[in-house]
Coordinates of C-alpha atoms in Angstrom, one line a residue:
X29 CA 104.6 101.1 114.5
X30 CA 102.3 103.5 112.6
X31 CA 103.7 106.0 110.1
X32 CA 105.1 109.2 111.4
X33 CA 102.4 111.8 111.8
X34 CA 104.1 114.9 110.3
X35 CA 101.0 115.0 108.1
X36 CA 98.9 115.5 111.2
X37 CA 96.8 118.7 111.4
X38 CA 98.9 121.8 112.1
X39 CA 95.9 123.1 114.1
X40 CA 96.5 120.2 116.6
X41 CA 100.2 121.1 116.9
X42 CA 99.6 124.9 117.2
X43 CA 96.8 124.5 119.7
X44 CA 98.6 121.8 121.8
X45 CA 99.2 123.0 125.3
X46 CA 102.8 124.2 125.7
X47 CA 104.9 122.2 128.1
X48 CA 107.9 123.5 129.9
X49 CA 111.3 122.9 128.4
X50 CA 113.6 120.5 130.0
X51 CA 116.0 121.9 132.6
X52 CA 119.6 120.9 131.6
X53 CA 120.6 120.7 135.3
X54 CA 117.6 118.6 136.4
X55 CA 117.8 114.9 137.5
X56 CA 117.9 112.5 134.6
X57 CA 114.2 111.6 134.9
X58 CA 111.8 114.4 135.7
X59 CA 108.5 114.0 137.4
X60 CA 105.3 113.4 135.5
X61 CA 101.7 113.9 136.4
X62 CA 100.8 110.2 136.3
X63 CA 103.7 108.5 138.0
X64 CA 106.0 110.8 139.9
X65 CA 109.5 109.6 140.1
X66 CA 113.0 110.8 141.1
X67 CA 116.1 109.0 142.5
X68 CA 114.4 108.9 145.9
X69 CA 110.7 108.3 145.1
X70 CA 109.6 104.9 143.6
X71 CA 106.8 104.8 141.0
X72 CA 103.3 103.7 142.0
X73 CA 101.7 101.4 139.4
X74 CA 98.4 102.6 138.1
X75 CA 95.3 100.4 137.8
X76 CA 94.8 99.1 134.2
X77 CA 91.6 99.9 132.4
X78 CA 89.1 97.1 132.0
X79 CA 89.5 95.3 128.6
X80 CA 86.6 94.8 126.1
X81 CA 87.5 92.5 123.2
X82 CA 86.1 92.6 119.7
X83 CA 83.3 90.1 118.9
X84 CA 84.7 88.4 115.8
X85 CA 82.4 88.0 112.9
X86 CA 83.8 84.9 111.1
X87 CA 83.2 81.7 113.0
X88 CA 84.9 78.4 112.2
X89 CA 83.0 75.6 110.4
X90 CA 81.1 73.2 112.7
X91 CA 82.9 69.9 113.2
X92 CA 81.9 67.4 110.5
X93 CA 80.1 70.0 108.3
X94 CA 81.5 70.3 104.8
X95 CA 80.9 73.7 103.3
X96 CA 80.6 74.4 99.5
X97 CA 83.9 75.6 98.2
X98 CA 84.1 78.9 96.3
X99 CA 85.9 79.3 93.0
X100 CA 88.2 82.4 93.0
X101 CA 90.4 83.3 90.0
X102 CA 92.5 86.3 89.1
X103 CA 93.7 87.0 85.6
X104 CA 96.1 89.4 84.0
X105 CA 94.3 90.2 80.8
X106 CA 96.3 89.8 77.6
X107 CA 95.6 93.4 76.6
X108 CA 97.1 94.5 80.0
X109 CA 100.2 92.3 79.6
X110 CA 102.5 95.4 79.2
X111 CA 101.8 96.4 82.8
X112 CA 104.0 93.5 84.0
X113 CA 107.7 94.1 84.3
X114 CA 109.4 91.8 81.8
X115 CA 111.8 90.7 84.5
X116 CA 108.9 89.6 86.8
X117 CA 108.4 85.9 86.2
X118 CA 106.8 85.0 89.6
X119 CA 105.2 86.6 92.6
X120 CA 102.6 86.2 95.3
X121 CA 98.9 86.9 94.6
X122 CA 97.1 88.3 97.6
X123 CA 93.4 88.9 98.1
X124 CA 92.2 91.5 100.6
X125 CA 88.5 91.4 101.7
X126 CA 86.6 94.1 103.6
X127 CA 83.2 93.6 105.1
X128 CA 81.0 96.5 103.9
X129 CA 79.7 96.8 107.5
X130 CA 83.2 97.2 108.9
X131 CA 84.2 100.5 110.4
X132 CA 87.5 100.4 108.5
X133 CA 88.1 103.0 105.9
X134 CA 89.7 102.9 102.5
X135 CA 90.0 100.1 99.9
X136 CA 90.6 96.5 100.9
X137 CA 94.2 96.8 99.6
X138 CA 94.8 99.2 102.5
X139 CA 94.8 96.2 104.9
X140 CA 95.8 94.6 107.1
X141 CA 93.4 96.6 109.3
X142 CA 94.2 97.0 113.0
X143 CA 90.9 98.6 114.0
X144 CA 88.9 95.7 112.5
X145 CA 91.0 92.8 111.1
X146 CA 89.6 91.6 107.7
X147 CA 90.1 88.4 105.8
X148 CA 93.2 87.8 103.7
X149 CA 94.1 85.0 101.2
X150 CA 97.1 84.4 99.1
X151 CA 98.9 81.9 96.8
X152 CA 102.4 81.7 95.3
X153 CA 102.5 82.2 91.5
X154 CA 105.5 80.4 89.9
X155 CA 104.8 81.5 86.4
X156 CA 102.8 84.6 85.4
X157 CA 101.0 84.0 82.1
X158 CA 98.8 86.8 80.7
X159 CA 95.3 85.5 79.9
X160 CA 95.7 82.4 82.1
X161 CA 93.6 82.6 85.3
X162 CA 95.3 82.1 88.7
X163 CA 93.3 80.0 91.0
X164 CA 93.2 80.3 94.8
X165 CA 92.6 76.6 95.5
X166 CA 94.3 73.9 97.7
X167 CA 97.7 75.6 97.8
X168 CA 96.3 79.0 98.9
X169 CA 96.7 80.3 102.4
X170 CA 93.9 82.1 104.3
X171 CA 93.2 84.1 107.4
X172 CA 91.1 83.5 109.4
X173 CA 89.8 80.7 107.1
X174 CA 88.8 80.1 103.6
X175 CA 86.1 82.2 101.8
X176 CA 83.6 79.4 102.3
X177 CA 83.3 80.7 105.9
X178 CA 82.4 84.2 104.9
X179 CA 78.8 85.4 105.3
X180 CA 77.7 88.8 104.1
X181 CA 78.6 91.5 101.6
X182 CA 82.3 92.0 101.0
X183 CA 84.6 94.2 98.9
X184 CA 87.5 92.3 97.5
X185 CA 90.6 93.4 95.8
X186 CA 93.6 91.5 94.4
X187 CA 97.3 92.4 94.2
X188 CA 100.1 90.6 92.5
X189 CA 103.3 91.3 94.4
X190 CA 106.2 91.1 92.0
X191 CA 108.5 93.8 93.4
X192 CA 111.1 92.1 95.5
X193 CA 113.2 95.3 95.9
X194 CA 110.6 97.3 97.8
X195 CA 108.5 96.6 100.9
X196 CA 105.1 95.1 100.9
X197 CA 102.1 94.6 98.6
X198 CA 101.7 98.3 97.9
X199 CA 105.2 98.6 96.3
X200 CA 105.5 100.3 93.0
X201 CA 105.2 98.0 90.0
X202 CA 102.8 95.6 91.7
X203 CA 99.6 94.8 89.8
X204 CA 96.2 95.4 91.3
X205 CA 92.5 94.8 90.5
X206 CA 89.6 97.1 90.8
X207 CA 87.4 96.7 94.0
X208 CA 84.6 94.2 93.4
X209 CA 81.6 93.8 95.7
X210 CA 80.5 90.2 96.3
X211 CA 77.8 88.5 98.3
X212 CA 79.1 85.4 100.1
X213 CA 77.1 82.7 102.0
X214 CA 78.1 79.5 103.7
X215 CA 75.5 77.4 101.9
X216 CA 76.5 78.1 98.3
X217 CA 79.6 77.9 96.2
X218 CA 80.3 81.4 94.8
X219 CA 82.4 82.3 91.8
X220 CA 84.7 85.3 92.1
X221 CA 86.7 86.5 89.0
X222 CA 89.0 89.4 89.3
X223 CA 91.3 91.1 86.7
X224 CA 94.6 92.8 87.3
X225 CA 94.1 96.1 85.4
X226 CA 96.3 98.6 87.1
X227 CA 99.9 99.0 88.3
X228 CA 101.0 100.8 91.4
X229 CA 103.0 103.9 90.4
X230 CA 106.4 105.0 91.8
X231 CA 106.2 107.6 94.6
X232 CA 105.8 111.1 93.3
X233 CA 108.6 113.5 94.1
X234 CA 107.2 117.0 93.7
X235 CA 109.4 119.9 92.5
X236 CA 109.5 122.2 95.6
X237 CA 111.7 125.2 95.9
X238 CA 112.8 124.4 99.4
X239 CA 113.3 120.6 99.0
X240 CA 116.0 118.6 97.3
X241 CA 115.6 114.8 96.7
X242 CA 118.6 112.6 97.3
X243 CA 119.2 109.2 95.6
X244 CA 122.8 108.2 96.5
X245 CA 124.1 104.7 95.6
X246 CA 125.5 102.9 98.6
X247 CA 128.6 100.8 98.2
X248 CA 128.1 99.0 101.5
X249 CA 124.4 98.1 101.0
X250 CA 124.8 97.3 97.3
X251 CA 127.6 94.9 98.1
X252 CA 125.5 93.2 100.8
X253 CA 122.4 92.9 98.6
X254 CA 124.1 92.0 95.3
X255 CA 122.2 94.8 93.5
X256 CA 122.2 98.6 93.5
X257 CA 120.8 100.0 96.8
X258 CA 120.6 103.7 97.3
X259 CA 120.3 106.1 100.2
X260 CA 117.1 108.1 99.7
X261 CA 116.3 111.3 101.6
X262 CA 114.3 114.5 101.3
X263 CA 116.3 117.6 102.3
X264 CA 114.3 120.6 103.5
X265 CA 116.0 124.0 103.6
X266 CA 115.0 126.8 106.1
X267 CA 113.7 130.0 104.5
X268 CA 117.0 131.8 104.9
X269 CA 119.2 129.1 103.5
X270 CA 119.5 130.6 100.1
X271 CA 119.6 134.2 101.3
X272 CA 123.2 135.3 100.9
X273 CA 122.6 138.2 103.3
X274 CA 121.3 135.9 106.0
X275 CA 122.9 136.1 109.4
X276 CA 123.5 132.4 109.4
X277 CA 125.2 130.6 106.5
X278 CA 126.0 127.2 108.0
X279 CA 123.1 125.3 109.5
X280 CA 122.4 122.6 112.1
X281 CA 120.7 119.4 110.8
X282 CA 117.6 117.6 112.1
X283 CA 117.4 114.0 110.9
X284 CA 113.8 112.8 110.9
X285 CA 113.1 109.1 110.8
X286 CA 109.6 108.3 109.7
X287 CA 107.6 105.7 111.6
X288 CA 106.4 102.3 110.2
X289 CA 105.2 102.8 106.6
X290 CA 106.7 106.3 106.3
X291 CA 109.1 107.2 103.6
X292 CA 111.5 109.9 102.5
X293 CA 108.7 111.3 100.4
X294 CA 107.1 112.6 103.7
X295 CA 109.5 115.5 103.2
X296 CA 107.0 117.1 100.8
X297 CA 104.3 117.5 103.4
X298 CA 106.7 118.6 106.1
X299 CA 108.2 121.2 103.9
X300 CA 104.8 122.8 103.3
X301 CA 104.1 122.9 107.0
X302 CA 107.5 124.3 108.0
X303 CA 107.2 127.2 105.6
X304 CA 103.5 128.2 106.2
X305 CA 103.2 131.9 107.0
X306 CA 102.6 132.5 110.7
X307 CA 103.8 129.1 112.0
X308 CA 107.3 128.8 110.6
X309 CA 108.8 130.1 113.8
X310 CA 107.3 127.2 115.7
X311 CA 109.9 125.0 114.0
X312 CA 113.6 125.0 114.8
X313 CA 115.5 126.8 112.0
X314 CA 117.6 124.1 110.6
X315 CA 118.1 121.8 107.6
X316 CA 115.7 118.9 107.9
X317 CA 116.7 115.5 106.4
X318 CA 113.9 113.1 106.1
X319 CA 115.4 109.6 105.9
X320 CA 114.0 106.5 104.2
X321 CA 113.8 103.8 106.8
X322 CA 112.4 101.0 104.5
X323 CA 114.0 98.0 103.0
X324 CA 112.3 95.1 101.0
X325 CA 111.7 93.4 104.3
X326 CA 110.1 96.4 106.1
X327 CA 111.2 99.2 108.4
X328 CA 115.0 98.5 108.9
X329 CA 115.5 100.9 111.8
X330 CA 119.1 101.7 110.7
X331 CA 120.4 98.7 112.6
X332 CA 123.2 96.6 111.2
X333 CA 121.3 93.3 110.7
X334 CA 121.7 89.9 109.1
X335 CA 118.8 90.5 106.8
X336 CA 118.9 94.2 106.0
X337 CA 122.6 94.7 105.9
X338 CA 124.8 97.4 107.5
X339 CA 122.2 100.1 107.5
X340 CA 123.5 102.2 110.5
X341 CA 127.1 102.0 109.3
X342 CA 126.1 103.0 105.8
X343 CA 124.1 106.0 107.1
X344 CA 127.0 107.5 109.2
X345 CA 129.8 106.6 106.8
X346 CA 128.2 107.3 103.4
X347 CA 125.1 109.4 103.5
X348 CA 125.9 111.9 106.2
X349 CA 129.4 112.7 104.9
X350 CA 127.9 113.1 101.4
X351 CA 125.3 115.6 102.8
X352 CA 128.0 117.5 104.7
X353 CA 130.0 117.9 101.5
X354 CA 127.0 118.9 99.3
X355 CA 125.2 121.3 101.7
X356 CA 126.2 124.0 104.2
X357 CA 125.8 121.9 107.4
X358 CA 127.6 122.3 110.7
X359 CA 130.0 119.3 111.1
X360 CA 130.0 119.1 114.9
X361 CA 127.9 116.2 116.3
X362 CA 126.1 118.7 118.6
X363 CA 124.6 120.2 115.5
X364 CA 123.0 116.9 114.4
X365 CA 119.6 116.1 116.1
X366 CA 117.5 112.9 115.6
X367 CA 113.8 112.8 116.0
X368 CA 111.0 110.4 115.1
X369 CA 107.7 108.9 116.1
X370 CA 106.8 105.3 116.8
X371 CA 109.3 103.0 114.9
X372 CA 111.1 106.2 113.9
X373 CA 111.4 107.1 117.6
X374 CA 113.0 103.8 118.5
X375 CA 115.4 104.3 115.6
X376 CA 116.3 107.8 116.9
X377 CA 117.2 106.4 120.3
X378 CA 119.2 103.5 118.8
X379 CA 121.2 105.8 116.6
X380 CA 121.9 108.4 119.3
X381 CA 123.2 105.7 121.6
X382 CA 125.2 103.7 119.0
X383 CA 126.8 106.7 117.2
X384 CA 127.4 109.4 119.8
X385 CA 130.3 110.7 117.7
X386 CA 127.8 111.5 114.9
X387 CA 124.6 112.6 116.7
X388 CA 124.2 115.0 119.6
X389 CA 120.6 114.4 120.8
X390 CA 117.5 112.4 120.2
X391 CA 113.8 113.4 120.7
X392 CA 111.6 110.4 120.5
X393 CA 107.8 110.1 120.8
X394 CA 106.0 106.8 121.4
X395 CA 109.0 104.6 120.5
X396 CA 108.7 100.9 119.8
X397 CA 109.6 98.8 122.9
X398 CA 112.7 100.1 124.6
X399 CA 112.7 97.1 127.0
X400 CA 112.0 93.6 125.7
X401 CA 110.7 92.6 129.1
X402 CA 107.7 94.7 128.0
X403 CA 107.4 94.1 124.3
X404 CA 103.9 95.4 124.0
X405 CA 102.2 92.9 126.5
X406 CA 104.9 90.2 126.3
X407 CA 108.0 89.6 128.3
X408 CA 110.2 88.0 125.6
X409 CA 112.6 86.6 128.2
X410 CA 110.1 84.8 130.4
X411 CA 107.0 84.1 128.3
X412 CA 106.8 80.8 126.5
X413 CA 104.0 81.8 124.2
X414 CA 103.5 85.1 122.3
X415 CA 99.8 84.7 121.8
X416 CA 98.5 83.5 125.2
X417 CA 99.5 84.3 128.8
X418 CA 99.9 81.8 131.6
X419 CA 96.3 82.7 132.6
X420 CA 95.0 81.5 129.2
X421 CA 94.0 85.0 128.1
X422 CA 94.8 86.1 124.5
X423 CA 97.3 88.9 124.4
X424 CA 96.2 92.1 122.8
X425 CA 98.2 94.0 120.2
X426 CA 96.1 97.1 119.6
X427 CA 93.7 99.0 121.8
X428 CA 91.4 102.0 121.7
X429 CA 90.3 103.9 124.9
X430 CA 86.5 103.9 125.3
X431 CA 86.4 105.9 128.5
X432 CA 88.6 106.4 131.6
X433 CA 88.1 102.9 132.8
X434 CA 87.7 100.8 129.7
X435 CA 89.5 100.1 126.5
X436 CA 88.4 98.2 123.3
X437 CA 90.8 95.6 121.9
X438 CA 90.0 95.0 118.2
X439 CA 93.2 93.1 117.4
X440 CA 95.2 90.4 119.2
X441 CA 98.8 89.4 118.7
X442 CA 97.7 86.1 117.3
X443 CA 95.6 87.8 114.6
X444 CA 98.3 90.3 113.6
X445 CA 101.0 87.7 113.1
X446 CA 98.6 85.3 111.3
X447 CA 97.5 88.1 109.0
X448 CA 101.1 88.7 108.1
X449 CA 101.6 84.9 107.5
X450 CA 98.6 85.0 105.2
X451 CA 100.2 87.7 103.2
X452 CA 103.6 86.0 103.1
X453 CA 104.2 82.6 104.8
X454 CA 108.0 82.9 104.6
X455 CA 108.1 86.0 106.9
X456 CA 108.7 88.6 104.2
X457 CA 105.4 90.5 104.3
X458 CA 107.1 93.7 105.3
X459 CA 104.4 94.2 108.0
X460 CA 105.2 95.0 111.7
X461 CA 106.3 91.7 113.2
X462 CA 108.0 90.5 110.1
X463 CA 109.9 93.8 110.0
X464 CA 111.0 93.4 113.6
X465 CA 112.3 89.9 112.6
X466 CA 114.2 91.3 109.7
X467 CA 115.8 93.9 112.1
X468 CA 116.6 91.6 115.0
X469 CA 116.6 88.0 113.9
X470 CA 119.4 85.9 112.4
X471 CA 118.8 84.6 108.9
X472 CA 116.9 81.3 108.6
X473 CA 119.1 78.5 107.7
X474 CA 120.1 78.5 103.9
X475 CA 117.4 81.1 103.2
X476 CA 117.5 84.9 103.0
X477 CA 114.5 85.4 105.3
X478 CA 114.3 86.1 109.0
X479 CA 114.2 83.3 111.6
X480 CA 110.7 83.6 113.2
X481 CA 110.3 84.9 116.8
X482 CA 107.5 82.3 117.3
X483 CA 105.6 79.6 115.6
X484 CA 103.0 81.6 113.7
X485 CA 100.2 79.1 114.3
X486 CA 100.8 78.3 118.0
X487 CA 102.7 81.3 119.3
X488 CA 105.4 79.2 120.9
X489 CA 108.5 81.4 121.3
X490 CA 111.9 80.4 119.9
X491 CA 114.6 80.9 122.6
X492 CA 117.4 81.0 120.0
X493 CA 115.7 83.9 118.2
X494 CA 115.1 85.7 121.5
X495 CA 118.8 85.5 122.2
X496 CA 119.5 87.2 118.9
X497 CA 116.8 89.9 119.6
X498 CA 118.3 90.7 123.0
X499 CA 121.3 92.4 121.3
X500 CA 118.9 95.1 120.2
X501 CA 117.2 95.6 123.6
X502 CA 118.0 99.1 124.6
X503 CA 117.2 98.7 128.3
X504 CA 119.4 95.6 128.5
X505 CA 122.3 97.4 126.9
X506 CA 121.9 100.3 129.4
X507 CA 121.8 97.9 132.3
X508 CA 124.9 96.1 131.1
X509 CA 126.9 99.2 130.6
X510 CA 125.7 102.1 132.7
X511 CA 128.9 104.1 132.3
X512 CA 128.4 104.3 128.5
X513 CA 124.8 103.7 127.6
X514 CA 123.2 105.0 130.8
X515 CA 125.3 108.1 130.7
X516 CA 124.4 108.8 127.0
X517 CA 120.7 108.3 127.7
X518 CA 120.4 110.8 130.5
X519 CA 122.6 113.3 128.6
X520 CA 121.1 113.0 125.1
X521 CA 117.7 111.2 124.9
X522 CA 114.2 112.6 125.5
X523 CA 111.2 110.3 125.3
X524 CA 107.5 111.1 125.4
X525 CA 104.9 108.4 125.4
X526 CA 101.1 108.4 125.9
X527 CA 99.8 106.8 129.1
X528 CA 97.4 104.7 127.0
X529 CA 99.5 104.0 123.9
X530 CA 97.6 102.1 121.3
X531 CA 100.3 99.4 121.2
X532 CA 101.1 99.4 124.9
X533 CA 104.5 101.0 124.3
X534 CA 104.3 103.0 127.5
X535 CA 105.0 99.8 129.5
X536 CA 108.6 99.5 128.2
X537 CA 109.2 103.2 128.6
X538 CA 108.0 103.1 132.2
X539 CA 110.2 100.1 133.0
X540 CA 113.2 101.8 131.5
X541 CA 112.4 105.1 133.4
X542 CA 112.1 103.2 136.7
X543 CA 115.3 101.1 136.1
X544 CA 117.4 104.2 135.5
X545 CA 115.9 105.9 138.6
X546 CA 116.5 102.8 140.7
X547 CA 120.1 102.7 139.5
X548 CA 120.5 106.4 140.4
X549 CA 119.2 105.7 143.9
X550 CA 121.6 102.8 144.3
X551 CA 124.5 104.9 143.2
X552 CA 123.5 107.7 145.5
X553 CA 123.1 105.3 148.5
X554 CA 126.6 104.0 147.7
X555 CA 128.1 107.5 147.7
X556 CA 128.8 107.3 144.0
X557 CA 128.0 109.8 141.3
X558 CA 125.4 109.2 138.6
X559 CA 125.4 111.5 135.6
X560 CA 122.7 114.1 135.3
X561 CA 121.4 115.8 132.1
X562 CA 118.4 116.9 130.2
X563 CA 117.4 113.4 129.2
X564 CA 114.0 112.2 130.4
X565 CA 111.1 109.7 129.9
X566 CA 107.7 111.4 130.2
X567 CA 104.3 109.7 130.3
X568 CA 101.5 111.9 129.1
X569 CA 98.2 111.3 130.9
X570 CA 95.4 109.8 128.8
X571 CA 97.3 110.1 125.5
X572 CA 97.3 107.4 122.8
X573 CA 99.9 106.5 120.1
X574 CA 98.4 109.1 117.8
X575 CA 97.2 111.9 120.2
X576 CA 100.6 112.1 121.9
X577 CA 102.3 113.1 118.7
X578 CA 101.2 116.8 118.5
X579 CA 101.9 117.2 122.2
X580 CA 105.4 115.8 121.8
X581 CA 106.0 117.7 118.6
X582 CA 105.1 121.0 120.2
X583 CA 107.3 120.4 123.2
X584 CA 110.2 118.9 121.2
X585 CA 110.3 121.9 118.8
X586 CA 110.9 124.2 121.8
X587 CA 113.4 121.9 123.3
X588 CA 115.4 121.4 120.1
X589 CA 115.6 125.2 119.6
X590 CA 116.9 125.6 123.1
X591 CA 119.3 122.7 122.7
X592 CA 120.7 124.1 119.5
X593 CA 120.8 127.6 121.0
X594 CA 122.9 126.4 124.0
X595 CA 125.2 124.7 121.6
X596 CA 125.7 127.9 119.6
X597 CA 123.8 126.6 116.6
X598 CA 120.5 128.5 116.8
X599 CA 119.7 132.2 117.1

């Protein structure tokens, strides 16, 4: 979901309350404060907070009332023509609006905004001609409706998305306008003229003494994509790595998978934190490899997919062997640890279960849904509509606690998916739901784009797509093969989730925790053995998607050190 929070305040991490390390001989699922569970004690569901939905600002036009149509044009000035890559002949022009009274922060281009969804409009540009205005007219696509519906003062910013090799509208090489403030009313036809005057630069890779940047061509991924695709990573060395007198010369490796929107460039921030005086010992002493989980279609999750290619296979057969040859890394799987937050957490669990001969353990905080029966607030196997429940109530996608008994819902699933459609109607926006589709869906017929999970206008779920998604349902895989997947989970995977996760991710974690405990009880009752290990799923009382991160990070750091020490890889 949200990008991995290694950039979060170190103060929060250092001051987080220390939690006890997992006991390697404990039952597979330890007790938590909120919902005690063991092989003999069933969980007791907690009452859900009362929901308060956002009051939406933009109302639809009254039936039979024709509103004056605005004129909106965007131009690449002739004197700025050199900004455009000569190979870029077409693209998608996207307009992002932001109500000046909105509580969102940043520029309009930072959208789509979860905490207060703002309007978006776009149009396909078949031929980019400097000096010729591009009009957002009849062929344009809008959410929640055209600009004629807007009332008030807005900031507006345009981006011309021409980079098909990187994710999203903020990819390097895309052209953007300055932010312009406009007054919009329903009873007048406004004229808005924007100019594309800047180009988004490539990510900066700072020269740091303890970081090395990797850009390794991938034969597998290049063959799949029909162009050169590289493995990108940031390798962070421990303080003693280059000390020839150091007690340890060969090091364990911690593979970090950034969450949604995170990149390998996150290594720069993490490297500074790891080596800060006075706090370096809080971190396990290892080589950290920050992976790049992004493809042109979004966070690829290192799954082998129809749209993103053999990402997992390429990781374990190309990048990791290369790193082993180039750096002094312990080659045993027990010396390779996975960790991540949010989408990176889901990926950590997926890789640990699929490639046990490569990785020894996974430490995951707030993972994307581990059980597709609880995909946020949806049951993908039983629900017919992604947007609305059987009770007629719109399903939420993002929430914020506003007290112990209430939560504010600023964004619905319908809004999130339709904002993505407004950015890219063919499902290639690179945003969250489109990214999941690129990970889990088959390719749409005759097109290199993902088959949609649902109709983006009605929310009706496609059962054929669900069948394809089910292959990536971790809980289903465990229930279908307890001897392999269940055993690996309880022996190698640690999961921590906030009780009030902003994206309702605790629901899937709790379902999986309870399913494993129920299976353990059944095995015990039948006189059969069920594996035990340090794996667990822990629900942190009151924590959200963001606030659980420093808590989990603090606990995981201690547990990773202990895990590596027991394996003989840490002093």
